Amino acid sequence: MILNEFKFEWDGLDKSIGKLDLSNYRGISTNFVKVKLPEFAGKYNFDDNLLFPEKFVEPHDYKDIVIDYTKCNFIEAAKYLVTMGYEKTSVLNKFVSVSSDDVPNELYEVALVNRYLLFIRDYLAFISNKKDLIGKIEKPNIVLTHDVDAIKVSFTLKLRQFYHNRKWPELEIGQDINCIKEIVNIEREFNTSSIFFFNASSRYFSLPILDPSYRLSNLSETINYLKENNNEIGLHPGLLSSFLKVALNSEVKSLKKYVQSEKLVVRNHWLSNFKGRTWRIQKLVGVNVDYSIGFNDKPSMRNSSLISYTPLENLELVPMILMDGQIYNYLQESPNDIIKNFKPFIQELKNVGGTASINFHQRFFHDYYGYKDVYKSLLEYLHKEGVL
């Protein structure tokens, strides 16, 4: 069953799914419509009608809003969105993952997938006479993560930074930008820890300028420090590893020389994502959790969800909704604006009881970038909101 692919608490109600009279329709439209939910369903602090892919609305006589929710295929619509079936991406976008202006903004701002599932559960609770379950949500949760793209300043790092900001970085080549111990100490103040993703590309599968250029063999002290402090260590695969099995397998083998863990977690460099191809390759080499679902250019919900999804057996996808580079490189706003940009997503996370990750590159804690105090303020905010 598709429902089993979502990490969602059904409270046993999914056993009654056969009793629902929802449509199983699947069409070909690429448009979106609005659907009005019945009065018995929970609102989850959202008063508007739900955006819905028209291809999963059974043809019938309606004008602007679908009133008859039974004409909607909520289950397949959830899968369609969570797997980004609506995206029309170019090869370039598969490599660098940026948002599109061709879809409704709401697709990136509302956890539609969570809301479809919450409606299905509310409907099941309503017909099963378990109305006390209507409106129930789980504890919201933010996973803290850090991509490690560079340990020391290089010419290529400065070149990439200049490309984004059109300002040559005032950083000396060879300067240490590790900052990992500082991050661990900050998180310890909040009784929490994070995942650090390291690249493990060999020179045969590493793209000059685009991929990280450091070597794990030079980071044994850092890796041991993270192990001693109970931080999880994951893989930050290079661009080729998002679509070539031989490249990803090479990185996995390299990482395992330094990190022996039963669970293998990854986030692709540049959030590179070829969707089905990427996930099949990840499954073949033993990846368990992928944190690559997100955009480089703005805080958002790329797959309209704040939920863990399993596209293939033993492979879990966890969305990423905020990254430092979105603010610094694309929006080019002050670091202090992060919380302002992020608040709507945290509110939605709390509305639906969702799960998502945020990503702060460790080099952004260097004084040049100025994100150290911002990160502290962000953790204080997340702690106050009860999502850490």
mmCIF file of N, CA and C in Angstrom, residues 39-86:
data_model
loop_
_atom_site.group_PDB
_atom_site.id
_atom_site.type_symbol
_atom_site.label_atom_id
_atom_site.label_comp_id
_atom_site.label_asym_id
_atom_site.label_seq_id
_atom_site.Cartn_x
_atom_site.Cartn_y
_atom_site.Cartn_z
ATOM 1 N N GLU A 39 -16.570 19.716 6.885
ATOM 2 C CA GLU A 39 -16.521 20.363 8.193
ATOM 3 C C GLU A 39 -15.921 19.467 9.276
ATOM 4 N N PHE A 40 -16.078 18.149 9.144
ATOM 5 C CA PHE A 40 -15.585 17.269 10.211
ATOM 6 C C PHE A 40 -14.063 17.189 10.265
ATOM 7 N N ALA A 41 -13.395 17.562 9.177
ATOM 8 C CA ALA A 41 -11.933 17.420 9.104
ATOM 9 C C ALA A 41 -11.236 18.512 9.921
ATOM 10 N N GLY A 42 -10.071 18.176 10.459
ATOM 11 C CA GLY A 42 -9.273 19.149 11.194
ATOM 12 C C GLY A 42 -8.752 20.244 10.274
ATOM 13 N N LYS A 43 -8.590 21.439 10.799
ATOM 14 C CA LYS A 43 -8.116 22.572 9.996
ATOM 15 C C LYS A 43 -6.597 22.744 10.098
ATOM 16 N N TYR A 44 -6.013 22.344 11.209
ATOM 17 C CA TYR A 44 -4.560 22.425 11.408
ATOM 18 C C TYR A 44 -4.044 23.838 11.130
ATOM 19 N N ASN A 45 -4.787 24.834 11.647
ATOM 20 C CA ASN A 45 -4.420 26.249 11.510
ATOM 21 C C ASN A 45 -4.317 26.703 10.055
ATOM 22 N N PHE A 46 -5.148 26.127 9.210
ATOM 23 C CA PHE A 46 -5.154 26.501 7.792
ATOM 24 C C PHE A 46 -6.603 26.624 7.345
ATOM 25 N N ASP A 47 -7.021 27.839 7.022
ATOM 26 C CA ASP A 47 -8.433 28.098 6.741
ATOM 27 C C ASP A 47 -8.789 28.083 5.262
ATOM 28 N N ASP A 48 -7.787 28.013 4.402
ATOM 29 C CA ASP A 48 -8.043 28.071 2.968
ATOM 30 C C ASP A 48 -8.399 26.685 2.423
ATOM 31 N N ASN A 49 -8.866 26.652 1.177
ATOM 32 C CA ASN A 49 -9.077 25.372 0.496
ATOM 33 C C ASN A 49 -7.726 24.829 0.047
ATOM 34 N N LEU A 50 -7.593 23.506 -0.014
ATOM 35 C CA LEU A 50 -6.304 22.880 -0.300
ATOM 36 C C LEU A 50 -5.989 22.846 -1.790
ATOM 37 N N LEU A 51 -4.760 23.244 -2.115
ATOM 38 C CA LEU A 51 -4.273 23.080 -3.479
ATOM 39 C C LEU A 51 -4.173 21.588 -3.779
ATOM 40 N N PHE A 52 -4.539 21.199 -5.015
ATOM 41 C CA PHE A 52 -4.605 19.770 -5.333
ATOM 42 C C PHE A 52 -4.292 19.573 -6.817
ATOM 43 N N PRO A 53 -3.484 18.548 -7.164
ATOM 44 C CA PRO A 53 -3.193 18.278 -8.582
ATOM 45 C C PRO A 53 -4.448 17.774 -9.305
ATOM 46 N N GLU A 54 -4.824 18.462 -10.366
ATOM 47 C CA GLU A 54 -6.065 18.152 -11.072
ATOM 48 C C GLU A 54 -6.076 16.753 -11.679
ATOM 49 N N LYS A 55 -4.895 16.219 -11.956
ATOM 50 C CA LYS A 55 -4.843 14.891 -12.570
ATOM 51 C C LYS A 55 -5.400 13.806 -11.653
ATOM 52 N N PHE A 56 -5.584 14.129 -10.373
ATOM 53 C CA PHE A 56 -6.152 13.167 -9.433
ATOM 54 C C PHE A 56 -7.559 13.566 -8.975
ATOM 55 N N VAL A 57 -8.227 14.394 -9.787
ATOM 56 C CA VAL A 57 -9.619 14.772 -9.532
ATOM 57 C C VAL A 57 -10.487 14.152 -10.612
ATOM 58 N N GLU A 58 -11.376 13.292 -10.225
ATOM 59 C CA GLU A 58 -12.278 12.626 -11.164
ATOM 60 C C GLU A 58 -13.124 13.668 -11.899
ATOM 61 N N PRO A 59 -13.187 13.603 -13.223
ATOM 62 C CA PRO A 59 -13.962 14.603 -13.972
ATOM 63 C C PRO A 59 -15.422 14.651 -13.512
ATOM 64 N N HIS A 60 -15.893 15.843 -13.212
ATOM 65 C CA HIS A 60 -17.285 16.062 -12.835
ATOM 66 C C HIS A 60 -17.598 17.539 -12.986
ATOM 67 N N ASP A 61 -18.797 17.922 -12.743
ATOM 68 C CA ASP A 61 -19.226 19.289 -12.968
ATOM 69 C C ASP A 61 -18.851 20.179 -11.771
ATOM 70 N N TYR A 62 -17.784 20.939 -11.907
ATOM 71 C CA TYR A 62 -17.414 21.906 -10.871
ATOM 72 C C TYR A 62 -16.796 23.118 -11.551
ATOM 73 N N LYS A 63 -16.781 24.245 -10.845
ATOM 74 C CA LYS A 63 -16.258 25.475 -11.436
ATOM 75 C C LYS A 63 -14.876 25.791 -10.871
ATOM 76 N N ASP A 64 -14.811 26.610 -9.829
ATOM 77 C CA ASP A 64 -13.525 27.051 -9.307
ATOM 78 C C ASP A 64 -12.973 26.137 -8.219
ATOM 79 N N ILE A 65 -13.868 25.548 -7.433
ATOM 80 C CA ILE A 65 -13.443 24.753 -6.289
ATOM 81 C C ILE A 65 -14.138 23.393 -6.318
ATOM 82 N N VAL A 66 -13.372 22.346 -6.055
ATOM 83 C CA VAL A 66 -13.944 20.999 -5.966
ATOM 84 C C VAL A 66 -14.629 20.867 -4.608
ATOM 85 N N ILE A 67 -15.946 20.750 -4.628
ATOM 86 C CA ILE A 67 -16.717 20.631 -3.385
ATOM 87 C C ILE A 67 -16.810 19.182 -2.937
ATOM 88 N N ASP A 68 -16.924 18.271 -3.904
ATOM 89 C CA ASP A 68 -17.083 16.843 -3.590
ATOM 90 C C ASP A 68 -15.706 16.198 -3.414
ATOM 91 N N TYR A 69 -15.226 16.143 -2.188
ATOM 92 C CA TYR A 69 -13.888 15.601 -1.910
ATOM 93 C C TYR A 69 -13.769 14.122 -2.262
ATOM 94 N N THR A 70 -14.897 13.423 -2.375
ATOM 95 C CA THR A 70 -14.840 11.989 -2.724
ATOM 96 C C THR A 70 -14.406 11.794 -4.172
ATOM 97 N N LYS A 71 -14.398 12.855 -4.960
ATOM 98 C CA LYS A 71 -13.942 12.776 -6.351
ATOM 99 C C LYS A 71 -12.425 12.880 -6.445
ATOM 100 N N CYS A 72 -11.766 13.007 -5.303
ATOM 101 C CA CYS A 72 -10.313 13.223 -5.282
ATOM 102 C C CYS A 72 -9.556 11.979 -4.831
ATOM 103 N N ASN A 73 -8.456 11.708 -5.513
ATOM 104 C CA ASN A 73 -7.581 10.585 -5.183
ATOM 105 C C ASN A 73 -6.455 11.114 -4.290
ATOM 106 N N PHE A 74 -6.733 11.213 -2.990
ATOM 107 C CA PHE A 74 -5.788 11.820 -2.054
ATOM 108 C C PHE A 74 -4.509 10.995 -1.910
ATOM 109 N N ILE A 75 -4.618 9.694 -1.964
ATOM 110 C CA ILE A 75 -3.451 8.839 -1.721
ATOM 111 C C ILE A 75 -2.412 8.993 -2.832
ATOM 112 N N GLU A 76 -2.854 8.873 -4.084
ATOM 113 C CA GLU A 76 -1.887 8.996 -5.187
ATOM 114 C C GLU A 76 -1.426 10.433 -5.372
ATOM 115 N N ALA A 77 -2.275 11.390 -5.011
ATOM 116 C CA ALA A 77 -1.854 12.792 -5.083
ATOM 117 C C ALA A 77 -0.706 13.048 -4.117
ATOM 118 N N ALA A 78 -0.782 12.441 -2.922
ATOM 119 C CA ALA A 78 0.300 12.587 -1.947
ATOM 120 C C ALA A 78 1.604 12.019 -2.489
ATOM 121 N N LYS A 79 1.528 10.863 -3.118
ATOM 122 C CA LYS A 79 2.742 10.254 -3.684
ATOM 123 C C LYS A 79 3.286 11.093 -4.845
ATOM 124 N N TYR A 80 2.398 11.617 -5.650
ATOM 125 C CA TYR A 80 2.783 12.442 -6.794
ATOM 126 C C TYR A 80 3.588 13.662 -6.344
ATOM 127 N N LEU A 81 3.128 14.309 -5.273
ATOM 128 C CA LEU A 81 3.822 15.497 -4.786
ATOM 129 C C LEU A 81 5.114 15.152 -4.060
ATOM 130 N N VAL A 82 5.080 14.138 -3.197
ATOM 131 C CA VAL A 82 6.256 13.829 -2.386
ATOM 132 C C VAL A 82 7.417 13.323 -3.242
ATOM 133 N N THR A 83 7.104 12.759 -4.421
ATOM 134 C CA THR A 83 8.151 12.303 -5.342
ATOM 135 C C THR A 83 8.429 13.327 -6.437
ATOM 136 N N MET A 84 7.864 14.532 -6.293
ATOM 137 C CA MET A 84 8.087 15.654 -7.209
ATOM 138 C C MET A 84 7.710 15.322 -8.641
ATOM 139 N N GLY A 85 6.591 14.575 -8.784
ATOM 140 C CA GLY A 85 6.140 14.190 -10.111
ATOM 141 C C GLY A 85 5.728 15.358 -10.976
ATOM 142 N N TYR A 86 5.475 16.505 -10.390
ATOM 143 C CA TYR A 86 5.033 17.695 -11.115
ATOM 144 C C TYR A 86 6.190 18.479 -11.713
#
